[in-house]
Coordinates of C-alpha atoms in Angstrom, one line a residue:
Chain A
X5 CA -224.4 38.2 -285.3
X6 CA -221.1 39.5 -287.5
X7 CA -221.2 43.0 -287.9
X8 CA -219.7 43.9 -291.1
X9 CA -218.8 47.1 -293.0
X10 CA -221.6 48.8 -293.9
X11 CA -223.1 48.0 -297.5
X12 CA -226.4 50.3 -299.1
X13 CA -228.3 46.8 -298.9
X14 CA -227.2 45.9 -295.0
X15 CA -230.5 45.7 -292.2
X16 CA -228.4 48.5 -289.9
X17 CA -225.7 51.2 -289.8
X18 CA -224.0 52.8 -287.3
X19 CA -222.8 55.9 -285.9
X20 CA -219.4 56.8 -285.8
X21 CA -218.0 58.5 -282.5
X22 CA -219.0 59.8 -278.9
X23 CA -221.7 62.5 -279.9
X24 CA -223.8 61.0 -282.6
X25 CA -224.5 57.7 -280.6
X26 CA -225.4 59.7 -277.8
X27 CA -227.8 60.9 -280.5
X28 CA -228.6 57.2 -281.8
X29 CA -229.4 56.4 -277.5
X30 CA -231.5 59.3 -276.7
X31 CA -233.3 59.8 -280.0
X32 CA -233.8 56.3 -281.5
X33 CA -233.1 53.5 -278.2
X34 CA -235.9 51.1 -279.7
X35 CA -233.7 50.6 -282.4
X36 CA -230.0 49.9 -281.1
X37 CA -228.5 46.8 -281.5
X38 CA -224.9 47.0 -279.6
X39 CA -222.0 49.5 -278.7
X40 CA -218.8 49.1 -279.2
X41 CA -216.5 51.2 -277.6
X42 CA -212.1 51.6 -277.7
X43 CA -210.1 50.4 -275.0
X44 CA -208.1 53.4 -275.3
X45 CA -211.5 55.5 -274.5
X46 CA -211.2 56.8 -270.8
X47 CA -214.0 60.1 -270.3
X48 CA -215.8 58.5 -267.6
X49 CA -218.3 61.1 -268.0
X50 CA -219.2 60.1 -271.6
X51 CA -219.5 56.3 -270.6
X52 CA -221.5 57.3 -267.5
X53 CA -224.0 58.7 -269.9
X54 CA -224.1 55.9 -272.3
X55 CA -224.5 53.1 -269.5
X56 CA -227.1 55.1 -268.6
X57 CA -228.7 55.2 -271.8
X58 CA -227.9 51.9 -273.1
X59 CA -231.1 50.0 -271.5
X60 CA -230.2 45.8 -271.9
X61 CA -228.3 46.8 -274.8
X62 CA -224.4 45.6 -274.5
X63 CA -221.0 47.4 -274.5
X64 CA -218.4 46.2 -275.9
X65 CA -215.0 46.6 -275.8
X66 CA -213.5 45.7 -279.0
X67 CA -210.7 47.2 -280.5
X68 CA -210.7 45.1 -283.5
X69 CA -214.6 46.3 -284.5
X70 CA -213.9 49.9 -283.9
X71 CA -210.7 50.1 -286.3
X72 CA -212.5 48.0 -289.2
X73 CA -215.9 50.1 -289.0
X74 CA -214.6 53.4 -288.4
X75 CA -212.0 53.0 -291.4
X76 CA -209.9 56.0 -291.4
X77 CA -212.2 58.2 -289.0
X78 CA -210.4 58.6 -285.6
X79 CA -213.3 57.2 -283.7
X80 CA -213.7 55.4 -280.1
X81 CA -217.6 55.0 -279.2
X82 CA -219.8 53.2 -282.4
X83 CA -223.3 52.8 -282.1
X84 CA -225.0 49.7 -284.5
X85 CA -228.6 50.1 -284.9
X86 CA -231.4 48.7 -287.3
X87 CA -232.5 51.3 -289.8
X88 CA -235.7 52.1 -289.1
X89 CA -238.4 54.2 -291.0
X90 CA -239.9 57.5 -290.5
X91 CA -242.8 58.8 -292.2
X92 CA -243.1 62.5 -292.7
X93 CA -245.8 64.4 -290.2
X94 CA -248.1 65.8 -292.9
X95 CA -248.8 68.6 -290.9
X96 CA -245.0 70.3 -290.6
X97 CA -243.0 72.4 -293.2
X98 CA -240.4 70.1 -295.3
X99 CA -237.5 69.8 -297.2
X100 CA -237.7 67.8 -300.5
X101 CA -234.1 67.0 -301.6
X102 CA -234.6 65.9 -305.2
X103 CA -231.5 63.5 -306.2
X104 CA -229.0 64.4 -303.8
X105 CA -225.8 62.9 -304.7
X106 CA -223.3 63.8 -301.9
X107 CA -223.2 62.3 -298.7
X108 CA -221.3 65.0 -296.7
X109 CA -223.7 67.7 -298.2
X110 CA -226.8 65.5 -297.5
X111 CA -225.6 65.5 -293.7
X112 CA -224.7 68.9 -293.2
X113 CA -228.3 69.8 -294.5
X114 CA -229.9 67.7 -292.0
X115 CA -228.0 69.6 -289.3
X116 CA -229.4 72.8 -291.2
X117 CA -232.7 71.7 -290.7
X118 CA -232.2 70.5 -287.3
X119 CA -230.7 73.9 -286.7
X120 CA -234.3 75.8 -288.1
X121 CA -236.7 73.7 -286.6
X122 CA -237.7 71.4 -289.9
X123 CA -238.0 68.1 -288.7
X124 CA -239.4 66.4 -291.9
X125 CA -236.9 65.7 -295.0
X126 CA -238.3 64.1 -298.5
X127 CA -235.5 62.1 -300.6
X128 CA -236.4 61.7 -304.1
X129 CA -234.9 58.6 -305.6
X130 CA -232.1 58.5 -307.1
X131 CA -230.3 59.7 -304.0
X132 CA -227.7 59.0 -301.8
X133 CA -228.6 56.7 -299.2
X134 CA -229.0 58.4 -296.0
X135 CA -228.5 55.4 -293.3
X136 CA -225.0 55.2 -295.1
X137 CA -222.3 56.4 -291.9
X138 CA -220.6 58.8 -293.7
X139 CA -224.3 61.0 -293.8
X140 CA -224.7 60.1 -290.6
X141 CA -221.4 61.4 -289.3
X142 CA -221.3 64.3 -291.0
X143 CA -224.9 64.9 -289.5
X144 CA -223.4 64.6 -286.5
X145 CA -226.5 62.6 -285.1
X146 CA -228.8 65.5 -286.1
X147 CA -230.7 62.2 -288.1
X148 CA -231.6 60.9 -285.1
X149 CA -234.0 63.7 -284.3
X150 CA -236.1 64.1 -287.5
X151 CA -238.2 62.3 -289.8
X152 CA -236.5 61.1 -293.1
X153 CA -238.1 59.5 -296.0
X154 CA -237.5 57.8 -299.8
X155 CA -240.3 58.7 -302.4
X156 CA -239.7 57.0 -306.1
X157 CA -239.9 60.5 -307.5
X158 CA -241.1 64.0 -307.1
X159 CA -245.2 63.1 -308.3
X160 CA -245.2 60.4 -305.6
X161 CA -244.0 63.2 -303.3
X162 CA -246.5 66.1 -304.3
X163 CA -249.7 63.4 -303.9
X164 CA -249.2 62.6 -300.9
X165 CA -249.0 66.0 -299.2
X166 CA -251.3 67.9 -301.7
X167 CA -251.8 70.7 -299.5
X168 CA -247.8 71.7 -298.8
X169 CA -247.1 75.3 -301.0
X170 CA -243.7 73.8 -303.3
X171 CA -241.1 76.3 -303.1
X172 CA -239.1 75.0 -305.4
X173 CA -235.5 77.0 -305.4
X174 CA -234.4 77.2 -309.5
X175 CA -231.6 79.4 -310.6
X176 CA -234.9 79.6 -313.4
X177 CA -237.1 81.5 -311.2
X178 CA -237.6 85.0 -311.2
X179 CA -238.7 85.8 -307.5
X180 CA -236.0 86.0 -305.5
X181 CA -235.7 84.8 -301.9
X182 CA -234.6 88.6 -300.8
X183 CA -238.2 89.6 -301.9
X184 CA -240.0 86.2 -301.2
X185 CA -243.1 85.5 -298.7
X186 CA -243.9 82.6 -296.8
X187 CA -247.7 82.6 -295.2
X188 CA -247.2 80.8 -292.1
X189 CA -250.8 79.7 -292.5
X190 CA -249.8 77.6 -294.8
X191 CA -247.6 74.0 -295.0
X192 CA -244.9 74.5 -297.3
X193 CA -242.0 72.5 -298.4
X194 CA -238.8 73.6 -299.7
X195 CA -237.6 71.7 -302.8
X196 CA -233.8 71.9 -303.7
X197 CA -232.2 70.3 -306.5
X198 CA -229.1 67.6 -307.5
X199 CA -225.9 69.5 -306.7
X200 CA -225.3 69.6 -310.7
X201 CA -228.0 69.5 -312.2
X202 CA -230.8 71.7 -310.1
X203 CA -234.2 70.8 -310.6
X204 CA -236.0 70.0 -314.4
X205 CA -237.3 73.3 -315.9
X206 CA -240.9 71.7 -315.5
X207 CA -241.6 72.5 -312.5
X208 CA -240.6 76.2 -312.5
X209 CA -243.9 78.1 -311.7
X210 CA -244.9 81.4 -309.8
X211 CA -243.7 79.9 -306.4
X212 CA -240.1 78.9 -307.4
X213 CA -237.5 81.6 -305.9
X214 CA -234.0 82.6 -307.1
X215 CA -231.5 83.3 -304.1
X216 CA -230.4 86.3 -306.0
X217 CA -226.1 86.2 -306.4
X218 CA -223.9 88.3 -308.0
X219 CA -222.9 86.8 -311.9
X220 CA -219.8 86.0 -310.9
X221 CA -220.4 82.3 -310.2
X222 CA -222.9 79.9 -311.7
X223 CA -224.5 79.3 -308.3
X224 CA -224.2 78.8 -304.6
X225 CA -223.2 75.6 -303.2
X226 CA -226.6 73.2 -302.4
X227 CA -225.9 73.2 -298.3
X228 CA -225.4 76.8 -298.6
X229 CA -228.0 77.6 -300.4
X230 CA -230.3 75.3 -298.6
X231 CA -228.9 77.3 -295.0
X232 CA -229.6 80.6 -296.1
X233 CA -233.3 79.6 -297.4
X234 CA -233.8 77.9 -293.7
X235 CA -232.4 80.8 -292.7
X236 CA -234.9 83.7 -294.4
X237 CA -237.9 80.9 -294.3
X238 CA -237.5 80.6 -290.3
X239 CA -237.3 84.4 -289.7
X240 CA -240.4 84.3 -291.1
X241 CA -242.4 81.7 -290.5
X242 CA -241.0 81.0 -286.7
Chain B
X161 CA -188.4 73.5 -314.6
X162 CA -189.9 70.5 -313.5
X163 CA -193.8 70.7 -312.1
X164 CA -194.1 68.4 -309.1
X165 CA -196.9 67.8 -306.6
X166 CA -198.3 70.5 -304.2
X167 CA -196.5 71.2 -301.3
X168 CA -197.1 74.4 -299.1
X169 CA -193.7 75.7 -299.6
X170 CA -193.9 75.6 -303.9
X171 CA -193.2 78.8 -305.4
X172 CA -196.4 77.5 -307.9
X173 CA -199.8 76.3 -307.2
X174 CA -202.1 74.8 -310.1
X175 CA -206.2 74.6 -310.9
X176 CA -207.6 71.1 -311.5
X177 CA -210.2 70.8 -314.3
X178 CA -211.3 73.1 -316.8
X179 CA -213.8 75.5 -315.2
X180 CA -211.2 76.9 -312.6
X181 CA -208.4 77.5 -315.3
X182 CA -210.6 79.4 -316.9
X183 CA -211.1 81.4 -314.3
X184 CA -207.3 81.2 -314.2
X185 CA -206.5 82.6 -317.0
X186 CA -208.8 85.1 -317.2
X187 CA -208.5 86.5 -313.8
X188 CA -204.6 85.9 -313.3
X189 CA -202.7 85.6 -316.7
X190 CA -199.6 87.3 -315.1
X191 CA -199.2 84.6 -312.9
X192 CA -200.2 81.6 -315.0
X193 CA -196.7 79.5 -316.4
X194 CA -198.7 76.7 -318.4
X195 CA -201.4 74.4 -319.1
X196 CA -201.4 70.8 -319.2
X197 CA -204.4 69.0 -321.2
X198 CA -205.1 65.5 -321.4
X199 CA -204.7 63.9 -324.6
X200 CA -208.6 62.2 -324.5
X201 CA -210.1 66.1 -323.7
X202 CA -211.9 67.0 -327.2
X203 CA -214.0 69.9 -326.3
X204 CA -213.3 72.0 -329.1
X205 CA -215.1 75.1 -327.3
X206 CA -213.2 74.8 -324.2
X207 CA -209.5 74.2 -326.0
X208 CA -210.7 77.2 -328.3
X209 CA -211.4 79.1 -325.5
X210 CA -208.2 78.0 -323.8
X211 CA -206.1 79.3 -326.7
X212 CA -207.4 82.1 -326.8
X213 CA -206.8 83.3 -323.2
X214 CA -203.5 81.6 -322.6
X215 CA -201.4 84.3 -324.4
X216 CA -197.5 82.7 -325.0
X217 CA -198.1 80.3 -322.4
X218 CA -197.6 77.0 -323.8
X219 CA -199.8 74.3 -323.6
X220 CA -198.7 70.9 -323.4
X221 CA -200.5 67.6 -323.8
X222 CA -199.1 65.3 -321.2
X223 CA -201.2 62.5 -319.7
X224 CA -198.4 61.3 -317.1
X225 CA -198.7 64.8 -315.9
X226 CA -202.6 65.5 -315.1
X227 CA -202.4 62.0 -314.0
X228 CA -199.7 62.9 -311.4
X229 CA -201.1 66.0 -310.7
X230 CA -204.7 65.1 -310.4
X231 CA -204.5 62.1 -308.2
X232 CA -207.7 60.8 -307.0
X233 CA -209.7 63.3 -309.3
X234 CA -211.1 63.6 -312.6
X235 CA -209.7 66.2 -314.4
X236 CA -208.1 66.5 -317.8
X237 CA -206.9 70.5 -317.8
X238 CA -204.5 71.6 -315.2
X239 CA -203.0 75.0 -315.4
X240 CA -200.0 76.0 -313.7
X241 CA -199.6 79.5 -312.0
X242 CA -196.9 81.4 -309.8
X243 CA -198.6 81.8 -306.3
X244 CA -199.5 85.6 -306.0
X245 CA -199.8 88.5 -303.4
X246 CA -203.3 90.2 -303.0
X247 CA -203.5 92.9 -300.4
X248 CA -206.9 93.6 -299.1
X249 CA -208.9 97.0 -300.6
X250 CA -209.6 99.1 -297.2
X251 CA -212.2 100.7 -299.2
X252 CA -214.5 97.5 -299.0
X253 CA -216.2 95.4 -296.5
X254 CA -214.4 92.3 -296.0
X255 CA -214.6 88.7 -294.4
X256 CA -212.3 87.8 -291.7
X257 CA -211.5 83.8 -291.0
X258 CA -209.7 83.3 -288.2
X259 CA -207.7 79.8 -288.3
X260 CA -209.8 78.2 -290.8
X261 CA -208.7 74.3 -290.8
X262 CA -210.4 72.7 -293.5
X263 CA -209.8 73.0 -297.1
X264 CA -213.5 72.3 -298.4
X265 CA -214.9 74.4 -296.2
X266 CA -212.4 77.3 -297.0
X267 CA -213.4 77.1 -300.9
X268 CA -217.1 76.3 -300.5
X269 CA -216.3 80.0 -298.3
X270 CA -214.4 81.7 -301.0
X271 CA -216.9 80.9 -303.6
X272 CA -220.1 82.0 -301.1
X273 CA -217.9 85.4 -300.4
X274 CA -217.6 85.9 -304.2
X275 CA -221.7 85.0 -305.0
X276 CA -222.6 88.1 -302.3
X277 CA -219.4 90.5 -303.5
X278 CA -217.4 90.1 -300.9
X279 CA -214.0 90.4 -302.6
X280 CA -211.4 90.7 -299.6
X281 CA -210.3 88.0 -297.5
X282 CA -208.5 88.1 -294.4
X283 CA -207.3 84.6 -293.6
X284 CA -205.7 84.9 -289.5
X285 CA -202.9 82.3 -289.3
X286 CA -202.7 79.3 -288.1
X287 CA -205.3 78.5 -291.3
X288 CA -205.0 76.4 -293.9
X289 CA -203.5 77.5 -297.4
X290 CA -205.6 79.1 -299.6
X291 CA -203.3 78.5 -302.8
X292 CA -203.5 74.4 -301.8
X293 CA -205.8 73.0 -305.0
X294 CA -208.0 71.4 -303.0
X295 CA -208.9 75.1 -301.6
X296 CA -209.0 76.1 -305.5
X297 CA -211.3 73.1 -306.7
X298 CA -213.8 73.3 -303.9
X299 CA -213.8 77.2 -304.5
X300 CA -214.2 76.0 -308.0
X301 CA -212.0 78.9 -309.2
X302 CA -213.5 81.9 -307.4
X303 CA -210.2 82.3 -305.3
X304 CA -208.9 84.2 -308.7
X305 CA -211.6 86.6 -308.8
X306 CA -211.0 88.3 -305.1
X307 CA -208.4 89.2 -302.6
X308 CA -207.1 86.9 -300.2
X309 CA -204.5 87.5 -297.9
X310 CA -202.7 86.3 -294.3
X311 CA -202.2 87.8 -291.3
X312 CA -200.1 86.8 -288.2
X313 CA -202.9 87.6 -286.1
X314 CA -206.2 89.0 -285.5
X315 CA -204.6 92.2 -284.1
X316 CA -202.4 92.6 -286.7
X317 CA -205.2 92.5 -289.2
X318 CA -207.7 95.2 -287.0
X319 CA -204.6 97.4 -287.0
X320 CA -204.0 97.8 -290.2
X321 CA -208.0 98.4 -291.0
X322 CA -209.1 100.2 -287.8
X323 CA -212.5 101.5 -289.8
X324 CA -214.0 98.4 -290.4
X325 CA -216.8 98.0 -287.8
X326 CA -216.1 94.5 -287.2
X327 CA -219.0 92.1 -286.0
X328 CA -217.8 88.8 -284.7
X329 CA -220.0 86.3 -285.1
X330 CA -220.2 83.7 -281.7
X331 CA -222.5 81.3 -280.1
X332 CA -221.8 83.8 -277.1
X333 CA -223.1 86.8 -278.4
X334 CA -226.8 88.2 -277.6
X335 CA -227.6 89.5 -280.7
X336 CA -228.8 87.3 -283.1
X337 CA -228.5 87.9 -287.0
X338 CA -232.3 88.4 -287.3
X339 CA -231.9 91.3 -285.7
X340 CA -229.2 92.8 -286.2
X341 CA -228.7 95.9 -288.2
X342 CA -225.6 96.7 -290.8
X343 CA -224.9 100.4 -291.5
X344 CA -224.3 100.7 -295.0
X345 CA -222.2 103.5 -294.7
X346 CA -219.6 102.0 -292.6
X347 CA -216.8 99.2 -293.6
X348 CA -217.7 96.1 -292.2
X349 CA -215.7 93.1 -291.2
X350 CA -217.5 89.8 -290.9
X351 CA -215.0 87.6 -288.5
X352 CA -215.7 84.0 -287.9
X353 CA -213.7 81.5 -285.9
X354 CA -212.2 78.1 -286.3
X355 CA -214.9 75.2 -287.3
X356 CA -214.6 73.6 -283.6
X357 CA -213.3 76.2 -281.2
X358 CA -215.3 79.0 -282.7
X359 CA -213.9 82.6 -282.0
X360 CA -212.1 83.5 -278.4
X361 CA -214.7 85.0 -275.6
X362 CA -212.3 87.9 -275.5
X363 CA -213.8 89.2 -278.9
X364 CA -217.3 89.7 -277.4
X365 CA -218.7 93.2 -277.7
X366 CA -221.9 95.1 -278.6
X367 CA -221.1 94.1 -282.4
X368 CA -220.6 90.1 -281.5
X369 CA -223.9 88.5 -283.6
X370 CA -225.4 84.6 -283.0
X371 CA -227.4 83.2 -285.9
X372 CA -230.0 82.1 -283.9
X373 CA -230.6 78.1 -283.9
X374 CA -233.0 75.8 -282.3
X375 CA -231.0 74.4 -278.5
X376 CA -231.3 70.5 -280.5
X377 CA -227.6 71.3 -282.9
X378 CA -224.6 73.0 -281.1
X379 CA -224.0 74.9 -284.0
X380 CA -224.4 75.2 -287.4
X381 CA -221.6 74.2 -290.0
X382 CA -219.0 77.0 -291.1
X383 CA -219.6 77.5 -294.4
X384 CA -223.2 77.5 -294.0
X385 CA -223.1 80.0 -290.9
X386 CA -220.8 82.3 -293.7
X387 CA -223.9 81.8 -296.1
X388 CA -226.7 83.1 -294.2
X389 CA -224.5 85.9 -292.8
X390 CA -223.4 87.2 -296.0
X391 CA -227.1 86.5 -297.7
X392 CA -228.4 88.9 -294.4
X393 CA -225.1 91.3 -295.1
X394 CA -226.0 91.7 -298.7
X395 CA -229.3 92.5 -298.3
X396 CA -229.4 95.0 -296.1
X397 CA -226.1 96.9 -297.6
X398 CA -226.8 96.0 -301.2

């Protein structure tokens, strides 16, 4: 089997570098394919750990793989594995990311959530395509430890988890986070918006929040704004 | 005088696209020298706006410049300004970076800093340069609207502002940010490390603060760790 660079259609991706591999082997082993790790990559400790992890799956040494898959990322372990699917536990807190359109924001919010104990994210199509390696990098392998899923848009989302309270964050609203509650009797899911565009006026409703900024700028950036809500709904759900 | 592309040693840095000249010009017309448009950009209420605030700066349509300028990016309005010296206000609570490395993050900071009114900024060298575009787009002109300015070293910077109650935020510290308390009527620095090497164990006191995390990420991203510390600062100082 050729391994190519990866394409949004392509059966697998792969992780790029030491860490998130380690991820990929700990997290998600029933779906590796092979490793391919850098002559020039010597830290006995880290290949301990990976032959350790590996199972029957092959290492290989192959310079040539490494420099075409990790393009211009200085990179020396790659892990391929078959995307996989993972549907969100009905009974956790999420995040619905409705048209996300960056790749490096879309992995630095799965870190977030990672980071604050939500292990269930909803994509709403359009979106960026989250097996792509670039979201995966930036994740730094935090993927490999939560549940991630397409819906075809927001409706197909809110049917199938009826009883999850939408937060939906709107520069619209006019609670504000500062002053919000969150009953942690209750599922909720936070819903953020494109990075440009935020989320249609139609669903602004009594539980849509603000996080209250100063004029001066138009809005917070979307990981930012999605760490800080994390943040405040954590401290008070936890 | 001929403009050429950004080096860290030009006298002159410039703001790609329209929305961060504005800021531009209205924040910093003593330091702007022109403004370059592209020839295809026909928003009437933006060039009116434009001439408006430029004052007896010219502005020159000149494709082969935004296209030199611009590279990669999309952009049709650069404007041209000399690089300027902003000393911090001891009278206000400031954010301290010490040897920030990455440009992104830096402006995705700035802009955060700006959104809670936090309008000093103590950059502690090595760090990148604030005045490279890159920092100005992803700060998406906020840099104009605050003041930023280097220092040799983190002692040099405490010296000259020994009131500020600073609280250094590490992975080492005991306190975590959900429990910490901020006097409102003291100064207070806000001093974050370098993305990967965080800030040196010698800076641990009673004041050091951890946003707490679940143990499954190392750490949460920069300018997201900025964001929930200056949504926490703000609303218990506002």
């Amino acid at each position: 089997m050729e391994i190519k660079n990866y394409k949004k259609d392509s059966f697998y991706s792969y992780s790029l570098g030491a860490f998130p591999t380690i991820e990929l082997l700990k997290k998600h082993p029933q779906d590796l394919i092979k490793i391919y790790v850098h002559s020039s990559f010597k830290n006995e400790e880290v290949l301990s750990l990976i032959n350790t992890l590996r199972g029957n799956h092959e290492i290989e040494f192959n310079d040539k793989m490494i420099n075409k898959l990790s393009q211009k990322e200085n990179c020396f372990i790659i892990g391929i594995f078959k995307k996989y699917n993972t549907p969100l536990d009905s009974n956790e807190n999420h995040v619905v990311l409705v048209n996300p359109s960056n790749m490096g924001n879309l992995g630095t919010i799965i870190r977030s959530c990672l980071g604050f104990n939500i292990k269930n994210i909803a994509v709403i199509k359009p979106g960026v395509d989250y097996f792509d390696p670039k979201v995966i990098r930036a994740s730094m392998g935090a993927i490999f430890s939560l549940n991630i899923h397409y819906f075809n848009n927001y409706d197909e989302y809110c049917k199938l988890f009826p009883n999850h309270v939408k937060r939906t964050f709107m520069l619209q609203a006019n609670k504000t986070l500062q002053e919000a509650v969150f009953d942690k009797n209750k599922l909720s899911s936070l819903v953020f918006g494109n990075e440009a565009t935020g989320l249609d006026d139609s669903l602004l409703d009594n539980n849509s929040i603000i996080i209250r900024h100063s004029k001066e700028i138009d809005s917070l950036n979307l990981p930012s704004s999605l760490a800080i809500a994390l943040y405040e709904f954590s401290k008070q759900t936890k």
